PDB file of C-alpha atoms in Angstrom:
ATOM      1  CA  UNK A 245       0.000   0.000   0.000  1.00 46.00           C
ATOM      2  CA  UNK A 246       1.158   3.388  -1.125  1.00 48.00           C
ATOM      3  CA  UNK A 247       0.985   5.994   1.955  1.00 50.00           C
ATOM      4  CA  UNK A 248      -1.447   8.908   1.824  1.00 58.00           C
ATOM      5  CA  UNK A 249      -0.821  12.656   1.679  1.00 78.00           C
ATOM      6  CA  UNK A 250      -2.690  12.482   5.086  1.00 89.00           C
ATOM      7  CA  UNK A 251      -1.691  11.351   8.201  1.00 95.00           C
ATOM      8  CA  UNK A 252      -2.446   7.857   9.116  1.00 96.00           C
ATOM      9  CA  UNK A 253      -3.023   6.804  12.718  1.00 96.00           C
ATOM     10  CA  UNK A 254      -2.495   2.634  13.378  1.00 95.00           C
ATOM     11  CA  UNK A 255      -3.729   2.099  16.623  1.00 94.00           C
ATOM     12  CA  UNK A 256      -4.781  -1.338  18.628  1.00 91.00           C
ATOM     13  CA  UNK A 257      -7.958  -2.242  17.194  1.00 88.00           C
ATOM     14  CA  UNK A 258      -9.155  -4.141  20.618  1.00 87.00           C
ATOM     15  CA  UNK A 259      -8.068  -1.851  23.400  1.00 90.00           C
ATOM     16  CA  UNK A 260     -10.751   0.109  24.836  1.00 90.00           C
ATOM     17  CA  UNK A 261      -8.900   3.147  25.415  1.00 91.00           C
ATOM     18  CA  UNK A 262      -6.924   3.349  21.992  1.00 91.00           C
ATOM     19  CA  UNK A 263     -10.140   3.124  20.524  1.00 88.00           C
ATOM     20  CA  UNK A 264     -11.796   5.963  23.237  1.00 89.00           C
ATOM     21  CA  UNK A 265      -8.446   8.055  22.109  1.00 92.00           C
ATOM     22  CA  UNK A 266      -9.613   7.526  18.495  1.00 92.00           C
ATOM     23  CA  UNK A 267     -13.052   8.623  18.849  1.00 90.00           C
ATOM     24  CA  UNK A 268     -11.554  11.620  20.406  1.00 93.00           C
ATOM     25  CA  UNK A 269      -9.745  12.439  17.606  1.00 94.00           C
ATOM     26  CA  UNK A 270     -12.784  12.011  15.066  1.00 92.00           C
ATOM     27  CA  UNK A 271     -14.709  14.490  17.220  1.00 91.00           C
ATOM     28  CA  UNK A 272     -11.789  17.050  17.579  1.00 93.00           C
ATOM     29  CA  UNK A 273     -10.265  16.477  14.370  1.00 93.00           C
ATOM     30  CA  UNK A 274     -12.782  18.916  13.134  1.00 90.00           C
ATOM     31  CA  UNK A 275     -11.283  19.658   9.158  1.00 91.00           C
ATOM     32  CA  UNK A 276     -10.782  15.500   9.180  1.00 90.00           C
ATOM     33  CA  UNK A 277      -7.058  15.239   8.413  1.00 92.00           C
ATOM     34  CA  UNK A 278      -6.106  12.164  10.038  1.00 95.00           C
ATOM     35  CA  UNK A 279      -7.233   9.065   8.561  1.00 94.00           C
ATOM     36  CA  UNK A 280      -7.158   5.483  10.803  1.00 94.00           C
ATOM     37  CA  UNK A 281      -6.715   2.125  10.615  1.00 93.00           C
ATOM     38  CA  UNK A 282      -6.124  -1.018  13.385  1.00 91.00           C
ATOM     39  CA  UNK A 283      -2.936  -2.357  13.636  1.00 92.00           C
ATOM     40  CA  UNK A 284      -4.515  -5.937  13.086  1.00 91.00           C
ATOM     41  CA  UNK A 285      -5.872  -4.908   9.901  1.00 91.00           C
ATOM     42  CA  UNK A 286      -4.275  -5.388   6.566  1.00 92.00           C
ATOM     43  CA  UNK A 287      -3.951  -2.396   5.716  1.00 93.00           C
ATOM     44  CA  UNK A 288      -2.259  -1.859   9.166  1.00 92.00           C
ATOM     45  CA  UNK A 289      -0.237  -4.832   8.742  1.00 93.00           C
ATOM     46  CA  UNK A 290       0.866  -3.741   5.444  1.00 94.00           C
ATOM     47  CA  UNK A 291       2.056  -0.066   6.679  1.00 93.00           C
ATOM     48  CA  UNK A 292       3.974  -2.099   9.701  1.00 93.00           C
ATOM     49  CA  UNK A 293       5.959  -3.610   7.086  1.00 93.00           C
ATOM     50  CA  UNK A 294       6.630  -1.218   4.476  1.00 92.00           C
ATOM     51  CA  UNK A 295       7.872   1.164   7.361  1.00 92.00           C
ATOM     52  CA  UNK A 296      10.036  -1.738   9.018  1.00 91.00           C
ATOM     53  CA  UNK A 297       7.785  -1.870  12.194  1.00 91.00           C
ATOM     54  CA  UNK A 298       6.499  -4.975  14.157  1.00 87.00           C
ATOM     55  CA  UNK A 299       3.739  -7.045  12.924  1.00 88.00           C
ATOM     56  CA  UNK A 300       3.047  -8.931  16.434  1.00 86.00           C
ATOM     57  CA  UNK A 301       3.472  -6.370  19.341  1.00 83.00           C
ATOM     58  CA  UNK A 302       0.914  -3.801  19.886  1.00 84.00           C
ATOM     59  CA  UNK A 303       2.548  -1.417  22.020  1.00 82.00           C
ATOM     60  CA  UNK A 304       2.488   1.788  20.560  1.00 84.00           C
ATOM     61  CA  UNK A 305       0.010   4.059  18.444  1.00 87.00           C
ATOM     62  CA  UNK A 306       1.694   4.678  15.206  1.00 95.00           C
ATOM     63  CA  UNK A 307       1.343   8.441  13.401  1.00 96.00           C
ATOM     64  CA  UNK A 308       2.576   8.370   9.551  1.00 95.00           C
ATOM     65  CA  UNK A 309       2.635  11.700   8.527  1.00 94.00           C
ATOM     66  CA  UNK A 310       4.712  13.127   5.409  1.00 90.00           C
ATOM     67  CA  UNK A 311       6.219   9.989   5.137  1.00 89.00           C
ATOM     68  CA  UNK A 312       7.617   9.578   8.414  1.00 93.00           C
ATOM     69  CA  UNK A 313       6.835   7.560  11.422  1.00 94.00           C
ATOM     70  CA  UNK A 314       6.308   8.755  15.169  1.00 95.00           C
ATOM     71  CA  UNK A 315       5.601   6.363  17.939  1.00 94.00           C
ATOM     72  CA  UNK A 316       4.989   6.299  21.379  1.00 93.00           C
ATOM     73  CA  UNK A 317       4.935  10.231  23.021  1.00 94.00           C
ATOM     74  CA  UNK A 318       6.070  11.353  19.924  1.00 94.00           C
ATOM     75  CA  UNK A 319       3.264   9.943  18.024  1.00 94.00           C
ATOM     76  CA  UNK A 320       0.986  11.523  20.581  1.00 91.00           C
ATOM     77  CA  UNK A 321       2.165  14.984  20.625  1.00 93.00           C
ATOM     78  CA  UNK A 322       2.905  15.402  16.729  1.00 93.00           C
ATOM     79  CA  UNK A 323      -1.215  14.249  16.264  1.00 94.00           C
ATOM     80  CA  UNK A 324      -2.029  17.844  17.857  1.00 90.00           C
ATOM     81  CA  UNK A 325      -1.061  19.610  15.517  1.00 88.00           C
ATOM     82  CA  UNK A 326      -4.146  18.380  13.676  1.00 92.00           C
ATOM     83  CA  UNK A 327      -6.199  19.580  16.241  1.00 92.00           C
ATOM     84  CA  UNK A 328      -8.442  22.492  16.796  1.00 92.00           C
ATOM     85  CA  UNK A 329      -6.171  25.834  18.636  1.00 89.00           C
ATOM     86  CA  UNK A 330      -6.924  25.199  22.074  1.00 90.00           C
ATOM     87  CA  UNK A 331      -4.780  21.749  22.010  1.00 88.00           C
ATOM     88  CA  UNK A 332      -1.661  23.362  21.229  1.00 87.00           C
ATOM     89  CA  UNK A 333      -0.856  23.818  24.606  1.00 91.00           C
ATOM     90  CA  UNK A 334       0.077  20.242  24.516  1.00 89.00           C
ATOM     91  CA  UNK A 335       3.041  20.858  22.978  1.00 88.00           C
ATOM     92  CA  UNK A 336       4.676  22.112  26.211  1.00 89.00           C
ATOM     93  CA  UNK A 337       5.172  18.509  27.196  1.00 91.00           C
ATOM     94  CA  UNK A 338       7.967  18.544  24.135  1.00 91.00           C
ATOM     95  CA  UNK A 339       9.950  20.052  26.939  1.00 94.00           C
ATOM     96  CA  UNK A 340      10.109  16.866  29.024  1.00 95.00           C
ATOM     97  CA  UNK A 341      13.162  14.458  27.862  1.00 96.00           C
ATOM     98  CA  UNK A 342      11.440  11.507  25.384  1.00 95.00           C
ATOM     99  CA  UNK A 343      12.907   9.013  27.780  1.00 96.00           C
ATOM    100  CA  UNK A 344      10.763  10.400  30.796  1.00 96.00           C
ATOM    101  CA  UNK A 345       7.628  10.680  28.278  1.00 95.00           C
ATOM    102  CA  UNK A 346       8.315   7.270  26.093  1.00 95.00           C
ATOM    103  CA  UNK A 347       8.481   5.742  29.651  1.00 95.00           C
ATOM    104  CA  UNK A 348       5.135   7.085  31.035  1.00 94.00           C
ATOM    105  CA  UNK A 349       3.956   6.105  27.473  1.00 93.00           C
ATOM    106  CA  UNK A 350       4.907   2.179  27.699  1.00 93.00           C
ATOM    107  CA  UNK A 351       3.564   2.239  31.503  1.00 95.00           C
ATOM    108  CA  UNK A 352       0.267   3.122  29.999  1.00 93.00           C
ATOM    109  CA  UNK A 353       0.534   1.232  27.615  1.00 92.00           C
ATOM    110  CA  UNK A 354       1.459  -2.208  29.273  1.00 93.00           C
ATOM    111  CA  UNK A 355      -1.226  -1.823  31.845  1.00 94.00           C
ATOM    112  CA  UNK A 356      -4.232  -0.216  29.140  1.00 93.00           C
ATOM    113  CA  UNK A 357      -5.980  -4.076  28.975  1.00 90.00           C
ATOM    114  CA  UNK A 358      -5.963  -4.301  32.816  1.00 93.00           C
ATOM    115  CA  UNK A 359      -7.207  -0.896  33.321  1.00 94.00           C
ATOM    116  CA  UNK A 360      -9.472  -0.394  30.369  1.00 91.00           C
ATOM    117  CA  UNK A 361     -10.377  -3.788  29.104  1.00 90.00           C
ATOM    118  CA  UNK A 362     -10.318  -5.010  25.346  1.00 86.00           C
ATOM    119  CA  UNK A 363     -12.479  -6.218  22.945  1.00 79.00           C
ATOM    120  CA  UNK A 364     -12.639  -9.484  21.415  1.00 73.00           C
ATOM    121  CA  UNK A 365     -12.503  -8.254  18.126  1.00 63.00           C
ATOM    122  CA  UNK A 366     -11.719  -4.465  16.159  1.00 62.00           C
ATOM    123  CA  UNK A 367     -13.997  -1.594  16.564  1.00 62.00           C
ATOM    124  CA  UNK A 368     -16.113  -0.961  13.747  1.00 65.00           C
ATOM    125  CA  UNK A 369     -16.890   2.477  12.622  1.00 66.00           C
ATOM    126  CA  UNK A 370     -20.535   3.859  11.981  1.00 71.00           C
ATOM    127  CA  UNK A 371     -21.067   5.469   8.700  1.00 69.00           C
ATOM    128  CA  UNK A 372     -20.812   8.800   9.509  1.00 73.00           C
ATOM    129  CA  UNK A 373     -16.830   8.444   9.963  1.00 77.00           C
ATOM    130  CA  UNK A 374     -15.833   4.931   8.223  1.00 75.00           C
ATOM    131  CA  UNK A 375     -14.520   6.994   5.077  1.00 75.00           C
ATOM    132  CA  UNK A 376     -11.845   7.877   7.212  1.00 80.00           C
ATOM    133  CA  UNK A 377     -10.511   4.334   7.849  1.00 82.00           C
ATOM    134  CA  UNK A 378      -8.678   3.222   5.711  1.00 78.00           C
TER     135      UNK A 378
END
């Protein structure tokens, strides 16, 4: 699969709060830039391997945007700039070393299924926002 001009956000298709965080995003992305798709899916799977990224562990949101890939904290800041003014203020957390933020990131992250539950199978989108999945 050829990447799009538009950012592409490969999230865990069964965790209950990647897909709360996504939902967020739909509702603040409001001039629908980002475009989505679980990293189970194939066209997830395929964007994992063109960009040299792992197929089986789930750990991290994934942000493709101009070509390039952010992960972890990054990921999560870089998506606000996609977002309506009053997020920017997020970007004062760019301040804090990527070690201290990766590793509040991956804490999250190993404990999301314990704290937020998981589904047994991917979200599906309603038909007001499925055009932008990819």
């Amino acid at each position: 699969m050829k990447p799009t001009s538009q950012p592409i956000i490969l999230f865990d298709g069964v965790c209950n709060f990647c897909n709360g965080s996504v939902n967020f995003l739909i509702r603040q992305d409001k001039k629908k830039h980002l475009r989505f798709a679980a990293l189970q899916s194939a066209i997830g799977q395929n964007l994992l391997e063109v960009f040299h990224l792992s197929t089986k562990e789930f750990n991290s949101f994934v942000l493709i945007d101009q070509g390039k890939i952010y992960t972890a904290s990054s990921a999560g800041l870089r998506v606000y700039h996609y977002l309506p003014w009053y997020w920017q203020w997020t970007q004062l957390f760019r301040i804090v070393p990527k070690f201290l933020r990766d590793g509040i990131y991956y804490w999250i992250a190993r404990n999301r299924y314990k704290w937020f539950g998981k589904k047994d199978q991917c979200m599906v989108p309603d038909r007001d926002v499925r055009s932008r999945f990819l």
